[in-house]
mmCIF file of C-alpha atoms and ligand atoms in Angstrom:
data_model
loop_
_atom_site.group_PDB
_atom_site.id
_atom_site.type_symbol
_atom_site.label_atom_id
_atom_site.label_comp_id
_atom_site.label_asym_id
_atom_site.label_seq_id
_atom_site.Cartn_x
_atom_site.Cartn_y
_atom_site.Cartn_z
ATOM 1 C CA UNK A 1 3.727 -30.204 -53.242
ATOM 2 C CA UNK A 2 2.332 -33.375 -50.989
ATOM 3 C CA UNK A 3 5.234 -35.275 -52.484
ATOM 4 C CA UNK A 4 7.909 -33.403 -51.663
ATOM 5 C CA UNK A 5 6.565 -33.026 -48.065
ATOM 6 C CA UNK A 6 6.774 -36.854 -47.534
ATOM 7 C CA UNK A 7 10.051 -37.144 -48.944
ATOM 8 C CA UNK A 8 11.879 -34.771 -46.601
ATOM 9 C CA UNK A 9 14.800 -36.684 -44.698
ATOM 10 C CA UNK A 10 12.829 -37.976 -41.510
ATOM 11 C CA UNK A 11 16.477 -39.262 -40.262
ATOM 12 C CA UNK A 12 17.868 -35.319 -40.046
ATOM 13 C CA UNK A 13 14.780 -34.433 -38.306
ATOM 14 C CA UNK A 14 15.030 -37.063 -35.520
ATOM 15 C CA UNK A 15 18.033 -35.569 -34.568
ATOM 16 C CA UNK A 16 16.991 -33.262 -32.613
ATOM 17 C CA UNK A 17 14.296 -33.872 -30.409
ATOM 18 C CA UNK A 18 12.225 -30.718 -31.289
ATOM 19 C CA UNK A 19 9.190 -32.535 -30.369
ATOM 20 C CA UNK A 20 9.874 -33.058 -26.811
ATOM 21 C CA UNK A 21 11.399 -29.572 -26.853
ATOM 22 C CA UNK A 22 8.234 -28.134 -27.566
ATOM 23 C CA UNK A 23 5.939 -30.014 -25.353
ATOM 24 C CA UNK A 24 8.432 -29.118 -22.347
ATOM 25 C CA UNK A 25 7.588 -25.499 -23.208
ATOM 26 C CA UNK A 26 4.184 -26.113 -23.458
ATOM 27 C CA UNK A 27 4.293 -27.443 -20.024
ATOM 28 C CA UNK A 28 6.376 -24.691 -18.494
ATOM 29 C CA UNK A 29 4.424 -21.830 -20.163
ATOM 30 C CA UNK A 30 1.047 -23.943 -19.012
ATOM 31 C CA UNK A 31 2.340 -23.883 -15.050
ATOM 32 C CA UNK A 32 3.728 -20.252 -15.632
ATOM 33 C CA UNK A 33 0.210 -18.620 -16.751
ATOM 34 C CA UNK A 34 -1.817 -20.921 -14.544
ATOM 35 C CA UNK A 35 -0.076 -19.672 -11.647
ATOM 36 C CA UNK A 36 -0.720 -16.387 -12.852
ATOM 37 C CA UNK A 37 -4.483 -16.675 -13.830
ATOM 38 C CA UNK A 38 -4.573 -18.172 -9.987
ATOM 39 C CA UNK A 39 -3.051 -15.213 -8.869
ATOM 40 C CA UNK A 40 -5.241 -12.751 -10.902
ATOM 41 C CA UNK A 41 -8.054 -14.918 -9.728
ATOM 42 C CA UNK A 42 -7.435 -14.536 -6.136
ATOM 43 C CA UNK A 43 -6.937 -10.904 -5.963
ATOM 44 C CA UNK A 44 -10.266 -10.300 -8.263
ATOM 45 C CA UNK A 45 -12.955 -12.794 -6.698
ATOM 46 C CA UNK A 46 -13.063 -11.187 -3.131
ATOM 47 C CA UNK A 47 -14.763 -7.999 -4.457
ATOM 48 C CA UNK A 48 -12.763 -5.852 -1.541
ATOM 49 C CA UNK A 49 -12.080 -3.594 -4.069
ATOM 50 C CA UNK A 50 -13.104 -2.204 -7.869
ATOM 51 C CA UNK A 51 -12.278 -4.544 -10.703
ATOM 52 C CA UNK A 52 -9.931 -2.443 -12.853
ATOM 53 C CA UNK A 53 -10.796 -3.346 -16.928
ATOM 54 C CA UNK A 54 -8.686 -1.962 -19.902
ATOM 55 C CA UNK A 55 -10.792 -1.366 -22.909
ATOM 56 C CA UNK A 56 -8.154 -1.457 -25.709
ATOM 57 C CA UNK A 57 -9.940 -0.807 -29.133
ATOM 58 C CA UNK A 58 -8.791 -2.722 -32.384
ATOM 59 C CA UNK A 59 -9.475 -1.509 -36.018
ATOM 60 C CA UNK A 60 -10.155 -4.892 -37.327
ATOM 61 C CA UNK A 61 -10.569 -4.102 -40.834
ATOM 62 C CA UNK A 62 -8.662 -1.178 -41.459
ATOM 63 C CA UNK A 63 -11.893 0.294 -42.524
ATOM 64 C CA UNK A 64 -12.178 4.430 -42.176
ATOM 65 C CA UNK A 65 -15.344 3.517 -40.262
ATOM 66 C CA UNK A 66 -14.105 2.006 -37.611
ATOM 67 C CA UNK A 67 -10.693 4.390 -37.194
ATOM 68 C CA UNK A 68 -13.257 7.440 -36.770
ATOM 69 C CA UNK A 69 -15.123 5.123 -35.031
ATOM 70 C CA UNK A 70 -12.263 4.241 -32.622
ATOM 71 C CA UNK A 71 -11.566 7.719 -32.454
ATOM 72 C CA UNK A 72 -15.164 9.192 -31.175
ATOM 73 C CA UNK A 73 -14.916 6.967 -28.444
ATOM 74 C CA UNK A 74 -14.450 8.043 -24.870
ATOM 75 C CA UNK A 75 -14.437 6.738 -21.170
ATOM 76 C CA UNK A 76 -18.682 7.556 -21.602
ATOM 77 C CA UNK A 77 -19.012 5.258 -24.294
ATOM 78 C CA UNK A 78 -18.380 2.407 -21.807
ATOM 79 C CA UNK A 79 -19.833 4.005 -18.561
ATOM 80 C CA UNK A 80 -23.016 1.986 -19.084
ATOM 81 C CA UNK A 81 -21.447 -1.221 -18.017
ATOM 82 C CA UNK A 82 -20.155 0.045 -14.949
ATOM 83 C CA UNK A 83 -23.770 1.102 -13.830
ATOM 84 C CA UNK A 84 -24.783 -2.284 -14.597
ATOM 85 C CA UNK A 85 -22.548 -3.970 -12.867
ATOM 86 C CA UNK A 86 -23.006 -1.583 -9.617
ATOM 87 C CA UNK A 87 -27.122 -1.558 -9.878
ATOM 88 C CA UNK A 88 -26.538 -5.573 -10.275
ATOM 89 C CA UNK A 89 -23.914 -5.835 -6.763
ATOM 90 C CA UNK A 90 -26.305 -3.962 -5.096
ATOM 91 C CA UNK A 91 -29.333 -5.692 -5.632
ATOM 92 C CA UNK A 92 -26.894 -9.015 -4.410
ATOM 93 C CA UNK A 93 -25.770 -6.980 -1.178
ATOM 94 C CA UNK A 94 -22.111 -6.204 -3.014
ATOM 95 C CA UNK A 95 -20.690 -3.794 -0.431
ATOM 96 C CA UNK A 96 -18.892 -1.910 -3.543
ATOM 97 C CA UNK A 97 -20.852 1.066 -4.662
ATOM 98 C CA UNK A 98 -18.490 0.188 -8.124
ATOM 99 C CA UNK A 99 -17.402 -2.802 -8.432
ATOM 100 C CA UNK A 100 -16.397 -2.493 -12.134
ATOM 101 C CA UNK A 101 -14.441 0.466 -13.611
ATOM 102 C CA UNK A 102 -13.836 0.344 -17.093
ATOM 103 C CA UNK A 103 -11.210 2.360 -18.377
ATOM 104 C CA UNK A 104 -10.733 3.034 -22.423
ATOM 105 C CA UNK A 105 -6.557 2.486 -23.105
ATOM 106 C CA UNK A 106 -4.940 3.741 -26.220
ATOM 107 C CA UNK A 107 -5.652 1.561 -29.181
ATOM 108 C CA UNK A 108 -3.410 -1.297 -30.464
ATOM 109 C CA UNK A 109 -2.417 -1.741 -34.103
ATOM 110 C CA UNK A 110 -2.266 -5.979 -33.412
ATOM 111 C CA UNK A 111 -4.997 -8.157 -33.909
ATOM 112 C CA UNK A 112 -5.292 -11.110 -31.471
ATOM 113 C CA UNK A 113 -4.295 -14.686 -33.136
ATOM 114 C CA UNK A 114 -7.825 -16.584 -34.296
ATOM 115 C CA UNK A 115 -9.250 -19.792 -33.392
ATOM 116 C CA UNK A 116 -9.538 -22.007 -36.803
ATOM 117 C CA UNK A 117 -13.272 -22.844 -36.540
ATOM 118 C CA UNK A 118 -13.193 -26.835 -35.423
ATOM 119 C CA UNK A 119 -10.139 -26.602 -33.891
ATOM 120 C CA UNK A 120 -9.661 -29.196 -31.721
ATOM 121 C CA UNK A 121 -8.782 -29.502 -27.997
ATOM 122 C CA UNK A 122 -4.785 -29.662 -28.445
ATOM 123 C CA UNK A 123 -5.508 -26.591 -31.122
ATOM 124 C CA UNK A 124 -7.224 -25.135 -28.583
ATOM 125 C CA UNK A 125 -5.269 -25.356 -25.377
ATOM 126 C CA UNK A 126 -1.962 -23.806 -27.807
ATOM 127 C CA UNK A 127 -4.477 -20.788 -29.339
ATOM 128 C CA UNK A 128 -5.441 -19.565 -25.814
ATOM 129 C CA UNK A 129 -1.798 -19.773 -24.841
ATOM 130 C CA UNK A 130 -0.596 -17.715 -27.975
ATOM 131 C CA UNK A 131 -3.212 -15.338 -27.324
ATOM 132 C CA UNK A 132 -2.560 -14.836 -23.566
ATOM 133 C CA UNK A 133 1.734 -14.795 -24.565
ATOM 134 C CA UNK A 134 0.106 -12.334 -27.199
ATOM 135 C CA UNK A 135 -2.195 -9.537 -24.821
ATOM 136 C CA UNK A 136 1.229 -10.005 -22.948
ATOM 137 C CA UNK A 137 3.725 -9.200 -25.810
ATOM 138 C CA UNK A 138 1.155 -6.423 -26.870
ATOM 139 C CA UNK A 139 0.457 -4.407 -23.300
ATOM 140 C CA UNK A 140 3.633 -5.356 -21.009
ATOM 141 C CA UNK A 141 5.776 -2.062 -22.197
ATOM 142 C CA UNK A 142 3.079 0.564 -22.070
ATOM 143 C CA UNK A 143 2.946 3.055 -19.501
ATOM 144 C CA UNK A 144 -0.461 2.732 -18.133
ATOM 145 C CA UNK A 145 -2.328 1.198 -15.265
ATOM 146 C CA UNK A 146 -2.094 -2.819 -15.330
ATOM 147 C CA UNK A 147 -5.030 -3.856 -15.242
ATOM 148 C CA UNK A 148 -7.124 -6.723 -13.509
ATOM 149 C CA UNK A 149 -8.664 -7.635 -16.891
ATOM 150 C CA UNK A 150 -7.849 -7.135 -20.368
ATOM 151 C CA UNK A 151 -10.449 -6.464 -23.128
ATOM 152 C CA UNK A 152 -9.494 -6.224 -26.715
ATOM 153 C CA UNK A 153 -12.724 -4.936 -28.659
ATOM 154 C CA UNK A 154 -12.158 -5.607 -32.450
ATOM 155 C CA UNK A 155 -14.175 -2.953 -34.389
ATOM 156 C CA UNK A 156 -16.052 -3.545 -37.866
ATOM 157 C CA UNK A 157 -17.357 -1.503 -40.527
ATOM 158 C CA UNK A 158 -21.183 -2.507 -40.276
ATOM 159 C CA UNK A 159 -20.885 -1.967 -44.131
ATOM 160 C CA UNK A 160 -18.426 -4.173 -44.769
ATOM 161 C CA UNK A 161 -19.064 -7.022 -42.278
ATOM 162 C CA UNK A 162 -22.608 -8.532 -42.011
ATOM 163 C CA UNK A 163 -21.359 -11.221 -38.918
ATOM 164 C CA UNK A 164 -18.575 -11.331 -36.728
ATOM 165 C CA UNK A 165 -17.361 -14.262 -34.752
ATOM 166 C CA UNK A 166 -18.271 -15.808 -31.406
ATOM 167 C CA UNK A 167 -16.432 -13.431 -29.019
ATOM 168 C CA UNK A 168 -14.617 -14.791 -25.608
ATOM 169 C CA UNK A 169 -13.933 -14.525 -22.698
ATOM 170 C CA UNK A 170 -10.809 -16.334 -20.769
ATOM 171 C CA UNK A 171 -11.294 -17.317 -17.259
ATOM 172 C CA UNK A 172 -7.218 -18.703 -16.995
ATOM 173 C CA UNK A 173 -6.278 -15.424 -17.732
ATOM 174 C CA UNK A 174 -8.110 -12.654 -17.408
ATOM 175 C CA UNK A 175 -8.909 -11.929 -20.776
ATOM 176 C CA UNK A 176 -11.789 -11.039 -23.104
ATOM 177 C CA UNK A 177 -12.039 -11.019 -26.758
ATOM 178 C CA UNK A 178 -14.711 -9.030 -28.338
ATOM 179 C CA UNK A 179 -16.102 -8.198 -31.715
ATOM 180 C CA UNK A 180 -17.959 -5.522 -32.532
ATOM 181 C CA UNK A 181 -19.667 -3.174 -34.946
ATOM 182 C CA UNK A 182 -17.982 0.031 -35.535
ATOM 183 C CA UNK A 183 -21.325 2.600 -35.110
ATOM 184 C CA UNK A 184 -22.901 4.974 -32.936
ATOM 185 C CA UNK A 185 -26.156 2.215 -32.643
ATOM 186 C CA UNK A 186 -24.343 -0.896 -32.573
ATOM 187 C CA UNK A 187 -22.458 1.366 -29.123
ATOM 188 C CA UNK A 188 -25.124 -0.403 -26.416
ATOM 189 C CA UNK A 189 -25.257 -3.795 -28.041
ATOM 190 C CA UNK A 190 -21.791 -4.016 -27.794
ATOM 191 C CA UNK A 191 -21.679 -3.157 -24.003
ATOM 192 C CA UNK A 192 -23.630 -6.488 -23.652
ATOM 193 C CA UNK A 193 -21.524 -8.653 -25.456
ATOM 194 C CA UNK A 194 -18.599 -6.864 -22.974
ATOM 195 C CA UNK A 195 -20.231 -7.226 -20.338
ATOM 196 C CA UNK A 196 -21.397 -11.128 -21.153
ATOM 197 C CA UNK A 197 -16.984 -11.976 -21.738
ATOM 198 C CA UNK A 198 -16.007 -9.887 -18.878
ATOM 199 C CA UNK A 199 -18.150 -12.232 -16.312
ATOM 200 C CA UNK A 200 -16.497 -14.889 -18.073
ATOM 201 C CA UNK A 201 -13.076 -13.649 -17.127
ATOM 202 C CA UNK A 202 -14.912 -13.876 -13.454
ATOM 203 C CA UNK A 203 -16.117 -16.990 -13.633
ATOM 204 C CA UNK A 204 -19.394 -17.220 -15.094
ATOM 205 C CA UNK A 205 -20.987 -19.684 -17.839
ATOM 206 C CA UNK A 206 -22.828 -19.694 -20.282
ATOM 207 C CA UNK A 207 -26.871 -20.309 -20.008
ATOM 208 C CA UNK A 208 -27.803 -20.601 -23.650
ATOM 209 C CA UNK A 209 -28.416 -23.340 -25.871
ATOM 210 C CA UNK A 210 -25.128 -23.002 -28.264
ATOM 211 C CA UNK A 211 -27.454 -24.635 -31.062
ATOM 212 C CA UNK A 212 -30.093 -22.305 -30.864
ATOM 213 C CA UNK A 213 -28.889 -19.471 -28.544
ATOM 214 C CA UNK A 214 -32.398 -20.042 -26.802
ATOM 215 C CA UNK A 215 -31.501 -19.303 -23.162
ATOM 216 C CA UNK A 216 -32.278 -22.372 -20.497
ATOM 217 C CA UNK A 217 -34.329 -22.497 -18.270
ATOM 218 C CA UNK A 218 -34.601 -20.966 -15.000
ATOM 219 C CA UNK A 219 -31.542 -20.103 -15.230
ATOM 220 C CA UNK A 220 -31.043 -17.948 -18.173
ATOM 221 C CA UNK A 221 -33.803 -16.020 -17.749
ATOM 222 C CA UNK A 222 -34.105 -12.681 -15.866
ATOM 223 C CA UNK A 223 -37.383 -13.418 -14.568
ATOM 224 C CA UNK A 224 -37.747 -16.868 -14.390
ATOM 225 C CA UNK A 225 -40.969 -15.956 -11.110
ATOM 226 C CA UNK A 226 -42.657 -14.110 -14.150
ATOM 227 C CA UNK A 227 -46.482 -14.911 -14.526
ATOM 228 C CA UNK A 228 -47.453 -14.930 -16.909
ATOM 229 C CA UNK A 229 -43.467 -16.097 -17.808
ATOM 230 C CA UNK A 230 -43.342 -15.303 -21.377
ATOM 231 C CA UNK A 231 -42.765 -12.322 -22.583
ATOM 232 C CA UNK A 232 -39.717 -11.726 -20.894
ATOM 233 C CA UNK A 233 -38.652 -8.375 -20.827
ATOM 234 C CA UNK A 234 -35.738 -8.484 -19.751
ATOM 235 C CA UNK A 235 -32.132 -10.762 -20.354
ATOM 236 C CA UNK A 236 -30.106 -12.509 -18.212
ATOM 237 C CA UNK A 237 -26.428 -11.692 -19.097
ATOM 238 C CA UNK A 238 -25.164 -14.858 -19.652
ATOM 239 C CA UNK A 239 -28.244 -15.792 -21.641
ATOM 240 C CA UNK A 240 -27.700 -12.722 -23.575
ATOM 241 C CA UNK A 241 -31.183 -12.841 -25.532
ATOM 242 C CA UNK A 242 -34.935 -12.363 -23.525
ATOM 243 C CA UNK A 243 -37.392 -14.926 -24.768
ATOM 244 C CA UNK A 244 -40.735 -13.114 -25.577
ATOM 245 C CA UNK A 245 -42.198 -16.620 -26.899
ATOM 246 C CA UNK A 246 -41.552 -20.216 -27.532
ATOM 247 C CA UNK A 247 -40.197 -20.032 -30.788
ATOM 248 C CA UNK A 248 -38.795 -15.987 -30.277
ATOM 249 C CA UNK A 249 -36.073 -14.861 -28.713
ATOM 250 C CA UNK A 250 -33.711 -11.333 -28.852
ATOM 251 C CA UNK A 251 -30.987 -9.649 -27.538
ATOM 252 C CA UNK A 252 -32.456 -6.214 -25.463
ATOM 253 C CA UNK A 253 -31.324 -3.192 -27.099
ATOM 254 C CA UNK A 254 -29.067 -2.032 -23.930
ATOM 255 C CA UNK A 255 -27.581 -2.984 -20.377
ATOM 256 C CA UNK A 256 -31.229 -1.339 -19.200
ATOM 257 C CA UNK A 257 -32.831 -4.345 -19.742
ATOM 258 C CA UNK A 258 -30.109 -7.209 -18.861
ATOM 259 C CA UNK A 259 -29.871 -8.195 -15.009
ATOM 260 C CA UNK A 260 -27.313 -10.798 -13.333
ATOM 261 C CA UNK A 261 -29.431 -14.277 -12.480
ATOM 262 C CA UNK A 262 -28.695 -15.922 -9.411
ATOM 263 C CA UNK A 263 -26.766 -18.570 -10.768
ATOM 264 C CA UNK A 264 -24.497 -16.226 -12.256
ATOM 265 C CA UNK A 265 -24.345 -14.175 -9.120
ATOM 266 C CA UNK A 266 -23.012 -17.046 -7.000
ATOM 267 C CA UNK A 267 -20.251 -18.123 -10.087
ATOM 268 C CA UNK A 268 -19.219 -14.847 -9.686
ATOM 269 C CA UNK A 269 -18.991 -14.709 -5.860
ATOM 270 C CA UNK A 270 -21.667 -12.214 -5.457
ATOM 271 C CA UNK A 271 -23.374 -14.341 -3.027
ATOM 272 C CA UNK A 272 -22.570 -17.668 -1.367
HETATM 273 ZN ZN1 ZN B 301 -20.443 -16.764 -23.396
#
């Protein structure tokens, strides 16, 4: 098969310069969404007025599980991360009594195109503009609201799937990518990892080490005045896990215990 690969003509390919054709593309698609992630930007980062967030589910296995799954869920089941987001504004001075309204859309049959793990930059760059022409190609004909931020929540069967990827979340564009377990107890966990993507759509970064996932200090952790410091009992959000030792470190089991650090806060535009 590698053989016949090399010997294709190269001269009838050079013909046509397909490879300058497609770079020119790139460019124009690359100045065409960054205008519009600039846009998006500018009307979300004030905070003059509620963040509007489509929730649209994905059944990412096909698995019965996660189609009942999909099917139990309601506006309520996502309620919990817009009181976190208005308890966390207020204690920041947010004038916004809700600052985040999440709002559950009807699902979508489409999965979102996948990062190859060690992709590199160029691989990169032409993923997360497939996957913002995609949430494009995907949302831009139905009827409801357009939103300020898209999240597409890809449920598993907990049976079936032990570990799901890194989810994401797209600052140039407005976009988070989330996986998640398909059960009733797996319903608060995945309101973190929401949460954690959606202030990455806003701006924030991350505060972990990616090696470890042990979250840095001061910033990742909630209480990082604490004495004694450790344990923590609470997360930061972009931290994601509370350390209760040196060598220990979990993710709470809800949005109770998770607070917005400073350093976040200001990333965010919650306070200068
Ligand atoms: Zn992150």
């Amino acid at each position: 098969m590698q053989r016949t690969r090399h010997a294709a003509p190269v001269k009838h390919r050079a013909k046509f310069p397909w490879r300058a054709l497609r770079l020119t593309v790139l460019g124009f698609i690359l100045v065409l969404t960054g205008l519009g992630a600039w846009l998006s930007k500018a009307r979300t980062a004030s905070w003059q007025r509620p963040l509007w967030v489509a929730i649209y589910p994905i059944n990412a296995d096909a698995s019965d599980a996660s189609t009942r799954y999909i099917a139990s869920l309601g506006d309520e089941a996502f309620a919990p991360i817009d009181a976190f987001f208005a308890r966390e504004a207020a204690r920041y001075g947010v004038a916004l009594t809700g600052p985040v309204e999440t709002h559950l859309y009807a699902a979508l049959a489409e999965r979102p195109p996948e990062l190859r793990p060690n992709s590199g930059a160029l691989a990169s760059i032409w993923w997360s503009l497939k996957l913002r022409y995609w949430a494009w190609r995907v949302t831009h004909e139905r009827k409801e609201t357009t939103p300020d931020v898209q999240v597409f929540v890809l449920y598993h069967d907990p049976e079936r799937t032990e570990s799901v990827p890194h989810s994401l979340g797209l600052e140039k564009g407005m976009l988070g990518v989330v996986y998640a377990f398909a059960a009733r107890r797996a319903t608060a966990p995945n309101g973190i990892v929401i949460a954690h993507e959606l202030m990455h759509t806003l701006g924030a970064t991350d505060k972990y080490d990616p090696a470890t996932d042990e979250p840095r200090y001061p910033e990742g952790y909630a209480d990082p005045e604490r004495k004694p410091l450790l344990p923590q009992v609470r997360a930061e959000i972009m931290a994601g896990r509370m350390v209760l030792s040196r060598s220990d470190w979990e993710m709470p089991e809800s949005l109770n215990a998770v607070v917005v650090g400073a350093q976040s806060a200001r990333e965010i535009h919650w306070q200068p």
